[in-house]
Coordinates of C-alpha atoms in Angstrom, one line a residue:
X1 CA 0.0 54.6 109.0
X2 CA 3.0 55.9 107.1
X3 CA 5.7 58.2 108.4
X4 CA 5.4 61.7 106.9
X5 CA 6.4 65.3 107.4
X6 CA 5.2 66.6 110.7
X7 CA 4.1 70.0 109.4
X8 CA 2.3 68.8 106.3
X9 CA 3.1 69.8 102.7
X10 CA 2.7 73.6 102.5
X11 CA 4.3 74.1 99.2
X12 CA 2.7 76.7 97.1
X13 CA 1.5 74.4 94.3
X14 CA -0.1 71.6 96.3
X15 CA -3.0 71.1 98.6
X16 CA -1.9 70.6 102.2
X17 CA -2.4 67.0 103.0
X18 CA -3.3 66.3 106.6
X19 CA -0.7 65.4 109.1
X20 CA -0.7 64.4 112.8
X21 CA 2.0 64.8 115.4
X22 CA 2.0 63.0 118.7
X23 CA 3.8 64.2 121.9
X24 CA 5.4 61.4 123.8
X25 CA 6.7 61.3 127.3
X26 CA 10.3 60.2 126.8
X27 CA 11.8 59.8 130.2
X28 CA 15.4 61.0 130.3
X29 CA 15.4 61.6 126.6
X30 CA 12.8 64.4 126.9
X31 CA 9.8 64.7 124.7
X32 CA 9.9 62.8 121.4
X33 CA 7.3 63.0 118.7
X34 CA 6.1 60.6 116.1
X35 CA 4.6 62.3 113.0
X36 CA 2.0 60.1 111.2
X37 CA 0.0 60.7 108.1
X38 CA -3.7 60.4 108.3
X39 CA -4.6 57.8 105.6
X40 CA -7.8 56.6 104.1
X41 CA -10.9 56.3 106.2
X42 CA -12.7 52.9 106.2
X43 CA -16.1 52.8 104.4
X44 CA -18.9 54.4 106.3
X45 CA -20.8 52.0 108.5
X46 CA -24.2 53.5 108.9
X47 CA -25.7 52.9 112.3
X48 CA -29.2 53.0 113.6
X49 CA -28.3 55.1 116.7
X50 CA -25.6 57.7 116.9
X51 CA -23.1 56.9 119.7
X52 CA -22.3 58.7 122.9
X53 CA -18.7 60.1 122.9
X54 CA -16.3 59.9 125.8
X55 CA -16.5 63.1 128.0
X56 CA -19.8 64.2 126.3
X57 CA -21.5 64.5 129.7
X58 CA -18.6 66.4 131.3
X59 CA -18.8 70.1 132.1
X60 CA -17.2 71.9 129.2
X61 CA -16.2 75.6 129.0
X62 CA -15.5 77.5 125.8
X63 CA -13.0 80.3 125.7
X64 CA -12.0 82.3 122.6
X65 CA -9.2 84.8 122.2
X66 CA -8.3 86.8 119.1
X67 CA -6.6 83.9 117.4
X68 CA -7.6 80.7 119.2
X69 CA -10.4 78.8 120.7
X70 CA -10.4 76.3 123.6
X71 CA -12.9 73.6 124.6
X72 CA -11.9 72.6 128.2
X73 CA -13.2 70.1 130.7
X74 CA -10.3 70.8 133.1
X75 CA -11.6 74.1 134.5
X76 CA -11.6 77.6 133.2
X77 CA -8.1 78.5 134.5
X78 CA -6.6 75.7 132.4
X79 CA -8.3 77.1 129.3
X80 CA -7.2 80.6 130.1
X81 CA -3.6 79.6 130.6
X82 CA -3.6 77.7 127.4
X83 CA -5.0 80.6 125.4
X84 CA -2.5 83.1 126.9
X85 CA 0.4 80.8 126.3
X86 CA -0.4 80.4 122.6
X87 CA -1.1 84.1 122.1
X88 CA 2.2 85.0 123.7
X89 CA 4.1 82.5 121.6
X90 CA 2.5 83.7 118.4
X91 CA 3.3 87.3 119.1
X92 CA 6.9 86.4 120.0
X93 CA 7.4 84.3 116.8
X94 CA 6.1 87.1 114.5
X95 CA 8.2 89.7 116.3
X96 CA 11.4 87.7 116.5
X97 CA 11.4 86.6 112.9
X98 CA 9.9 90.0 111.7
X99 CA 7.2 88.2 109.7
X100 CA 3.5 88.6 109.2
X101 CA 0.6 86.2 108.9
X102 CA 0.1 85.1 105.3
X103 CA -2.3 82.2 105.6
X104 CA -5.3 82.3 108.0
X105 CA -5.6 78.9 109.7
X106 CA -8.0 78.6 112.7
X107 CA -6.7 76.8 115.8
X108 CA -9.0 74.7 118.0
X109 CA -7.7 73.3 121.3
X110 CA -9.3 70.5 123.3
X111 CA -8.2 70.3 127.0
X112 CA -9.4 67.1 128.9
X113 CA -9.5 67.1 132.6
X114 CA -9.5 63.3 132.8
X115 CA -6.8 61.2 131.1
X116 CA -9.1 58.3 130.4
X117 CA -11.4 60.6 128.4
X118 CA -8.4 62.0 126.5
X119 CA -7.1 58.6 125.7
X120 CA -10.4 57.5 124.2
X121 CA -9.7 59.8 121.3
X122 CA -6.1 58.6 120.6
X123 CA -5.6 56.5 117.5
X124 CA -5.6 52.8 118.5
X125 CA -1.9 52.1 117.7
X126 CA -0.7 54.7 120.2
X127 CA -3.4 54.6 122.9
X128 CA -1.1 52.7 125.3
X129 CA 1.9 54.9 124.7
X130 CA 2.9 57.8 126.9
X131 CA 1.4 60.4 124.6
X132 CA 0.8 63.7 126.2
X133 CA -0.8 65.6 123.4
X134 CA -1.6 65.6 119.7
X135 CA -1.2 68.3 117.1
X136 CA -3.2 67.9 113.8
X137 CA -2.3 70.1 110.8
X138 CA -5.3 70.0 108.5
X139 CA -6.1 72.5 105.7
X140 CA -9.3 73.8 107.3
X141 CA -7.9 74.2 110.8
X142 CA -5.2 73.1 113.2
X143 CA -6.4 70.9 116.1
X144 CA -4.5 70.4 119.4
X145 CA -5.6 67.9 122.0
X146 CA -4.0 67.5 125.4
X147 CA -4.7 66.5 129.0
X148 CA -4.0 68.3 132.2
X149 CA -3.2 64.9 133.8
X150 CA 0.5 64.0 134.2
X151 CA 3.4 66.4 133.7
X152 CA 1.8 69.4 132.1
X153 CA 5.1 71.2 131.9
X154 CA 6.5 68.7 129.5
X155 CA 3.2 68.7 127.5
X156 CA 3.2 72.5 127.2
X157 CA 6.8 72.5 126.0
X158 CA 6.0 70.0 123.3
X159 CA 2.8 71.7 122.3
X160 CA 4.8 74.8 121.8
X161 CA 7.3 73.0 119.7
X162 CA 4.6 71.7 117.3
X163 CA 2.9 75.1 117.4
X164 CA 6.0 76.7 115.9
X165 CA 5.6 74.4 112.9
X166 CA 2.0 75.7 112.6
X167 CA 3.3 79.3 112.7
X168 CA 5.7 78.6 109.9
X169 CA 2.7 77.5 107.8
X170 CA 0.8 80.6 108.9
X171 CA 3.5 82.9 107.5
X172 CA 3.7 80.7 104.4
X173 CA 7.3 79.6 104.9
X174 CA 8.8 76.2 104.3
X175 CA 12.2 76.4 106.0
X176 CA 14.8 73.7 105.8
X177 CA 14.4 70.9 108.4
X178 CA 17.3 72.0 110.7
X179 CA 15.9 75.6 111.0
X180 CA 12.3 74.5 111.4
X181 CA 13.3 72.2 114.3
X182 CA 15.9 74.5 115.7
X183 CA 13.5 77.4 116.1
X184 CA 10.8 75.1 117.4
X185 CA 13.2 73.8 120.1
X186 CA 14.5 77.3 120.9
X187 CA 11.0 78.8 121.5
X188 CA 9.5 75.8 123.3
X189 CA 11.1 76.7 126.6
X190 CA 10.0 80.3 127.0
X191 CA 9.0 81.2 130.5
X192 CA 7.7 84.2 132.4
X193 CA 9.9 85.4 135.3
X194 CA 9.6 88.7 137.3
X195 CA 7.4 90.3 134.7
X196 CA 9.8 89.4 131.8
X197 CA 9.8 86.7 129.2
X198 CA 12.9 84.5 129.4
X199 CA 14.0 83.2 126.0
X200 CA 16.8 80.7 125.6
X201 CA 16.6 78.2 128.4
X202 CA 17.9 74.8 127.2
X203 CA 15.6 71.8 127.0
X204 CA 17.1 69.3 129.4
X205 CA 16.5 66.3 127.2
X206 CA 18.5 67.9 124.4
X207 CA 21.5 68.6 126.6
X208 CA 21.6 64.9 127.5
X209 CA 21.6 63.9 123.8
X210 CA 24.5 66.3 123.2
X211 CA 26.5 64.9 126.1
X212 CA 26.0 61.3 125.3
X213 CA 25.9 61.2 121.5
X214 CA 28.5 63.8 120.5
X215 CA 28.6 66.5 117.9
X216 CA 26.9 66.3 114.5
X217 CA 28.9 68.3 111.8
X218 CA 27.1 71.4 110.5
X219 CA 27.2 70.2 107.0
X220 CA 25.5 66.9 107.9
X221 CA 22.9 68.9 109.9
X222 CA 22.1 71.1 106.9
X223 CA 21.7 68.2 104.4
X224 CA 19.6 65.9 106.6
X225 CA 16.1 65.0 105.6
X226 CA 13.4 62.9 107.3
X227 CA 14.5 60.0 105.0
X228 CA 18.1 60.2 106.2
X229 CA 19.7 57.7 108.5
X230 CA 19.6 60.2 111.3
X231 CA 15.9 59.7 111.6
X232 CA 15.8 55.9 111.6
X233 CA 15.6 55.7 115.4
X234 CA 14.4 58.0 118.2
X235 CA 18.0 58.3 119.5
X236 CA 19.3 59.5 116.2
X237 CA 16.4 61.9 115.7
X238 CA 17.0 63.2 119.2
X239 CA 20.6 63.9 118.2
X240 CA 19.4 65.9 115.2
X241 CA 17.0 68.0 117.2
X242 CA 19.6 68.7 119.8
X243 CA 22.1 69.8 117.2
X244 CA 19.5 72.0 115.5
X245 CA 18.7 73.6 118.8
X246 CA 22.4 74.1 119.6
X247 CA 23.2 75.9 116.4
X248 CA 20.2 78.2 116.7
X249 CA 20.8 78.9 120.4
X250 CA 24.5 79.6 119.8
X251 CA 23.7 82.2 117.1
X252 CA 21.1 83.9 119.3
X253 CA 22.8 83.8 122.7
X254 CA 26.2 82.1 122.7
X255 CA 28.4 83.9 120.2
X256 CA 30.0 86.7 122.2
X257 CA 32.6 87.8 119.5
X258 CA 30.0 88.3 116.7
X259 CA 27.2 90.8 117.0
X260 CA 23.8 89.0 117.6
X261 CA 22.3 90.7 114.7
X262 CA 25.0 89.4 112.4
X263 CA 24.7 85.9 113.8
X264 CA 21.0 85.9 113.3
X265 CA 21.5 87.1 109.8
X266 CA 23.7 84.0 109.3
X267 CA 20.7 81.8 110.3
X268 CA 18.4 83.6 107.9
X269 CA 20.9 83.4 105.0
X270 CA 21.8 79.7 105.8
X271 CA 18.1 78.8 105.8
X272 CA 17.4 80.4 102.4
X273 CA 16.2 78.2 99.6
X274 CA 19.4 78.8 97.7
X275 CA 21.5 77.1 100.4
X276 CA 19.0 74.3 100.7
X277 CA 19.4 73.7 97.0
X278 CA 23.2 74.3 96.9
X279 CA 24.6 73.3 100.3
X280 CA 28.1 73.8 99.0
X281 CA 27.5 77.5 99.4
X282 CA 27.2 77.2 103.2
X283 CA 30.9 77.7 103.7
X284 CA 30.8 81.1 102.0
X285 CA 27.8 82.2 104.0
X286 CA 29.5 81.2 107.3
X287 CA 32.6 83.2 106.3
X288 CA 30.6 86.2 105.2
X289 CA 28.4 86.5 108.4
X290 CA 30.4 84.8 111.1
X291 CA 34.0 85.3 109.8
X292 CA 34.8 81.6 110.2
X293 CA 35.0 78.4 108.2
X294 CA 32.8 75.4 108.9
X295 CA 35.5 73.5 110.8
X296 CA 35.9 76.5 113.2
X297 CA 32.1 76.7 113.6
X298 CA 31.9 73.0 114.4
X299 CA 34.7 73.4 117.0
X300 CA 32.9 76.4 118.5
X301 CA 29.7 74.5 118.7
X302 CA 31.3 71.5 120.4
X303 CA 32.9 73.8 123.0
X304 CA 29.6 75.5 123.6
X305 CA 27.8 72.2 124.1
X306 CA 30.4 71.0 126.6
X307 CA 30.7 74.3 128.5
X308 CA 27.4 73.9 130.3
X309 CA 26.9 77.6 130.1
X310 CA 24.1 78.7 127.9
X311 CA 23.0 82.2 127.5
X312 CA 19.5 83.5 127.7
X313 CA 17.7 86.7 127.2
X314 CA 15.0 88.6 129.1
X315 CA 12.6 90.6 127.0
X316 CA 9.4 92.4 127.6
X317 CA 6.3 90.2 127.5
X318 CA 4.5 90.6 124.2
X319 CA 1.3 92.6 124.4
X320 CA -1.5 90.3 123.7
X321 CA -5.2 90.4 124.4
X322 CA -6.1 90.7 128.1
X323 CA -7.6 87.4 129.3
X324 CA -10.5 89.4 130.8
X325 CA -11.6 90.1 127.2
X326 CA -11.8 86.5 126.2
X327 CA -15.2 85.2 125.1
X328 CA -16.4 82.7 127.8
X329 CA -19.4 80.5 128.0
X330 CA -20.6 77.0 128.9
X331 CA -20.9 74.5 126.1
X332 CA -24.3 72.8 125.7
X333 CA -24.1 69.1 125.5
X334 CA -25.6 68.9 122.0
X335 CA -22.9 71.3 120.7
X336 CA -20.1 69.6 122.5
X337 CA -21.2 66.2 121.2
X338 CA -20.7 67.5 117.6
X339 CA -17.3 68.9 118.5
X340 CA -16.3 65.6 120.0
X341 CA -17.5 63.8 116.9
X342 CA -15.3 66.1 114.9
X343 CA -12.3 65.3 117.1
X344 CA -13.0 61.6 116.9
X345 CA -13.4 61.7 113.1
X346 CA -10.2 63.7 112.7
X347 CA -8.1 61.5 115.0
X348 CA -9.5 58.0 114.8
X349 CA -11.1 58.1 111.4
X350 CA -14.3 56.9 113.1
X351 CA -17.1 56.2 110.7
X352 CA -19.8 56.7 113.4
X353 CA -18.4 60.1 114.2
X354 CA -18.4 61.0 110.5
X355 CA -22.0 59.9 110.4
X356 CA -22.9 62.3 113.1
X357 CA -21.3 65.2 111.1
X358 CA -23.1 64.1 108.0
X359 CA -26.4 64.1 109.9
X360 CA -25.7 67.6 111.3
X361 CA -24.9 68.9 107.8
X362 CA -28.1 67.4 106.4
X363 CA -30.4 68.7 109.2
X364 CA -28.8 72.2 109.2
X365 CA -27.3 73.3 105.9
X366 CA -26.2 76.5 107.6
X367 CA -23.8 74.5 109.9
X368 CA -20.8 75.3 107.8
X369 CA -18.3 73.8 110.2
X370 CA -19.7 70.3 109.7
X371 CA -19.3 70.8 105.9
X372 CA -15.7 72.0 106.4
X373 CA -14.8 68.9 108.4
X374 CA -16.4 66.6 106.0
X375 CA -14.5 68.2 103.2
X376 CA -11.2 67.6 105.1
X377 CA -12.2 64.0 105.7
X378 CA -12.8 63.6 101.9
X379 CA -9.3 64.9 101.4
X380 CA -8.0 62.3 103.8
X381 CA -9.5 59.7 101.5
X382 CA -7.7 61.5 98.6
X383 CA -11.2 62.5 97.2
X384 CA -10.5 66.1 96.1
X385 CA -13.8 66.4 94.3
X386 CA -15.6 65.5 97.5
X387 CA -13.5 68.0 99.4
X388 CA -14.3 70.8 96.9
X389 CA -18.0 69.9 96.9
X390 CA -18.2 70.0 100.7
X391 CA -16.2 73.2 101.0
X392 CA -18.3 74.9 98.3
X393 CA -21.4 74.1 100.4
X394 CA -19.7 75.4 103.5
X395 CA -18.9 78.7 101.8
X396 CA -22.4 79.0 100.4
X397 CA -23.8 78.3 103.9
X398 CA -22.0 81.3 105.2
X399 CA -18.7 79.8 106.5
X400 CA -16.4 82.4 108.2
X401 CA -13.5 80.1 108.2
X402 CA -10.8 82.0 106.2
X403 CA -8.7 78.8 105.7
X404 CA -11.5 77.1 103.8
X405 CA -11.9 80.1 101.6
X406 CA -8.2 80.3 101.0
X407 CA -7.7 76.6 100.2
X408 CA -10.9 76.4 98.0
X409 CA -9.9 79.5 96.0
X410 CA -6.3 78.2 95.6
X411 CA -7.5 74.9 94.2
X412 CA -9.9 76.7 91.8
X413 CA -7.1 79.0 90.6
X414 CA -4.8 76.1 90.1
X415 CA -7.4 74.4 88.0
X416 CA -8.3 77.5 86.0
X417 CA -4.7 78.5 85.2
X418 CA -2.9 75.2 84.7
X419 CA -1.9 76.7 81.4
X420 CA -2.3 80.2 80.1
X421 CA -4.7 81.1 77.3
X422 CA -4.9 84.8 76.5
X423 CA -8.3 84.3 74.8
X424 CA -10.0 82.8 77.9
X425 CA -12.9 84.9 79.3
X426 CA -14.2 84.0 82.8
X427 CA -18.0 84.0 83.1
X428 CA -19.3 86.8 85.2
X429 CA -20.9 84.6 87.9
X430 CA -17.7 82.7 88.4
X431 CA -15.6 85.9 88.6
X432 CA -18.0 87.3 91.3
X433 CA -17.8 84.1 93.3
X434 CA -14.0 84.1 93.2
X435 CA -13.8 87.8 94.0
X436 CA -15.9 87.3 97.1
X437 CA -13.6 84.5 98.3
X438 CA -10.6 86.7 97.8
X439 CA -12.3 89.5 99.9
X440 CA -13.1 87.0 102.7
X441 CA -9.6 85.7 102.8
X442 CA -7.9 89.1 102.6
X443 CA -10.1 90.4 105.4
X444 CA -8.9 87.6 107.6
X445 CA -5.2 88.0 106.7
X446 CA -4.4 91.2 104.7
X447 CA -0.7 90.3 104.2
X448 CA -1.2 87.1 102.3
X449 CA 0.6 87.2 98.9
X450 CA -1.3 84.4 97.2
X451 CA -4.7 86.1 97.4
X452 CA -3.5 89.3 95.7
X453 CA -1.8 87.1 93.0
X454 CA -5.1 85.2 92.6
X455 CA -7.1 88.5 92.3
X456 CA -4.8 89.7 89.5
X457 CA -5.5 86.6 87.5
X458 CA -9.3 86.8 88.1
X459 CA -9.2 90.4 86.8
X460 CA -7.0 89.4 83.9
X461 CA -9.6 86.8 82.8
X462 CA -12.8 88.9 83.0
X463 CA -14.3 90.9 80.2
X464 CA -14.5 93.9 82.4
X465 CA -11.6 94.0 84.9
X466 CA -12.3 95.8 88.1
X467 CA -10.0 98.9 88.3
X468 CA -10.2 99.0 92.1
X469 CA -9.0 95.5 92.4
X470 CA -6.1 96.0 90.0
X471 CA -5.0 99.1 92.0
X472 CA -5.2 97.0 95.2
X473 CA -2.9 94.4 93.6
X474 CA -0.5 97.0 92.4
X475 CA -0.2 98.6 95.9
X476 CA 0.9 95.2 97.2
X477 CA 3.1 94.2 94.2
X478 CA 6.4 94.9 95.9
X479 CA 5.6 92.3 98.6
X480 CA 4.3 89.6 96.4
X481 CA 6.2 86.3 96.0
X482 CA 5.2 85.5 92.4
X483 CA 5.9 88.9 90.9
X484 CA 6.7 87.7 87.4
X485 CA 3.4 85.8 87.0
X486 CA 1.4 88.6 88.6
X487 CA 3.1 91.0 86.1
X488 CA 1.7 89.0 83.2
X489 CA -1.7 89.1 84.8
X490 CA -1.6 92.8 85.2
X491 CA -0.6 93.2 81.6
X492 CA -3.4 90.9 80.5
X493 CA -5.9 93.0 82.4
X494 CA -4.7 96.1 80.7
X495 CA -5.1 94.4 77.4
X496 CA -8.7 93.7 78.4
X497 CA -9.2 97.3 79.2
X498 CA -7.9 98.4 75.8
X499 CA -4.6 99.7 77.2
X500 CA -2.3 97.7 74.9
X501 CA 0.7 100.1 75.0
X502 CA 0.7 99.9 78.8
X503 CA 0.3 96.1 78.6
X504 CA 3.4 95.9 76.3
X505 CA 5.4 98.2 78.6
X506 CA 4.7 95.8 81.5
X507 CA 5.7 92.8 79.4
X508 CA 8.9 94.6 78.4
X509 CA 9.9 94.9 82.1
X510 CA 9.3 91.2 82.8
X511 CA 13.0 90.3 82.4
X512 CA 14.0 92.3 85.5
X513 CA 11.9 89.9 87.7
X514 CA 13.8 86.7 86.7
X515 CA 10.7 85.1 85.2
X516 CA 10.2 81.3 85.2
X517 CA 9.4 79.4 82.1
X518 CA 5.6 79.6 82.6
X519 CA 5.7 83.4 82.9
X520 CA 7.9 83.7 79.9
X521 CA 5.7 81.6 77.8
X522 CA 2.5 83.3 79.0
X523 CA 4.0 86.7 78.2
X524 CA 4.9 85.6 74.7
X525 CA 1.4 84.4 74.1
X526 CA -0.1 87.6 75.4
X527 CA 2.3 89.7 73.3
X528 CA 1.5 87.7 70.2
X529 CA -2.3 88.3 70.7
X530 CA -1.7 92.1 71.2
X531 CA 0.5 92.3 68.1
X532 CA -2.0 90.1 66.1
X533 CA 0.6 87.5 65.1
X534 CA 1.1 83.8 65.7
X535 CA 2.9 83.0 69.0
X536 CA 6.1 81.1 69.1
X537 CA 4.2 78.0 70.3
X538 CA 1.7 78.3 67.4
X539 CA 4.6 78.5 64.9
X540 CA 6.2 75.4 66.5
X541 CA 2.9 73.5 66.7
X542 CA 0.5 74.7 64.0
X543 CA -3.0 73.4 64.4
X544 CA -5.7 72.9 61.9
X545 CA -8.1 75.8 61.2
X546 CA -11.0 75.8 63.7
X547 CA -9.2 73.5 66.1
X548 CA -9.7 74.2 69.8
X549 CA -7.2 76.3 71.5
X550 CA -4.7 74.5 73.7
X551 CA -4.7 74.7 77.5
X552 CA -6.5 73.0 80.3
X553 CA -8.7 76.1 80.8
X554 CA -10.4 76.0 77.4
X555 CA -11.4 72.3 77.9
X556 CA -13.2 72.9 81.2
X557 CA -16.8 73.1 80.0
X558 CA -18.1 74.9 83.2
X559 CA -15.8 77.9 82.6
X560 CA -15.0 78.0 78.9
X561 CA -16.4 81.0 77.1
X562 CA -15.2 82.7 73.9
X563 CA -14.1 86.3 74.2
X564 CA -15.5 87.2 70.9
X565 CA -12.3 88.7 69.7

């Protein structure tokens, strides 16, 4: 297995490749994780009889809250505590960072009462390690596996840490490494005390790293990547996490001479992509928000680390769903067997477990979850066509998983609009299929920018754009991330509707949105079509009369259709 990013690749233009994080008991060093990519599955070895899975005969309870589900063989109270903890952390994260869910990703938690059952599902190469839990970031769902055996406090703290990375995915944010880890460390130690939520208690292992290994300069912290020297050993990685926690904690709770709001604004400005791309601007940001240069900030951080006095904050406990309203039921053995097969296939890449899922999908085409998992397993083998085929079947079978609808639609949109062709007309059946997927995804997460952007392009490509859908996109336009591209889509839709003057007016305003090269080129092609003249690209690269229009779209036989213009 190869080392990879713990939170997967959530960049806008790529499919999220699966990733796996392991929570390791680290003695005095505290909890340490290893993040391993899930690589190719071995070839399926068909077996005459399906196997029995560890803990299959145990008594399992299923609990579901508004945002999570738990399968638990450690008693109902353990499941309830786990659900409430995750719901509270989710609410705190969204409130503290003032963000909203952008990408709907279901979360399934498996809590084992017996450690030997739990260890049976660990990948072979870490089965003997002191692993207290596993966090799997897959495109169709996030999976957490843990055991109540051992020190559950350490396990819960590390589960929280990894869960913060999941929440950054949910809000469609890819922060720099130091901020991602710093916030994960900061929020991993929340605790309830006297009816309040205590935020800011230091993780003991991080304090030991700070004391024994010394200070890491802020500039080094900001430029570190997972390939850097700082990550070549557990000790060095621990130093990085400790320093990331220290800076984040100092800005929230330790800076008495700078208003907290201003210090938190520094964190937001310093974690912006502009600083990540041009770290030399960090000094100006520190001066602007903190009123100090980087040397002074380093000195203040060293003093804060050695003081032994770390601030904390008591806040009202977030209002979350009452545990009495959770869905609760026993899990029949046949159902639990399939869920354990899913867990075994995800974690151990077990061919027999995958065969169980394939048999379920064949016997019952309406079991959309089996198709969803099989699609993800195809992706783990880098088989994107297999993934799309399985997910299409899942959606056709009535899947209510919004993450599958989101990822499937994103992949279709990427394929359709690799390049822009103002003459392309989307077939009616395809347009209806994609509109339905957008509706499903938006219903699950109304704030997600990508779905409104996708809807704009669907309407821009149909012979008869839906006015209601265009109005919906326009009401959300101010909050969209890809405004320049969406503006071109809205202009193209107006052209379809015969509103050429409105389309040209929109294109005239494009420059105010700092368009990228793709948007600029697409706008020029659309303008040329409206004005009935050759585009700049056609003048540069004239083609023979009757030659096919350029662009990936027009070459895809399943969707190509002349617009008759």
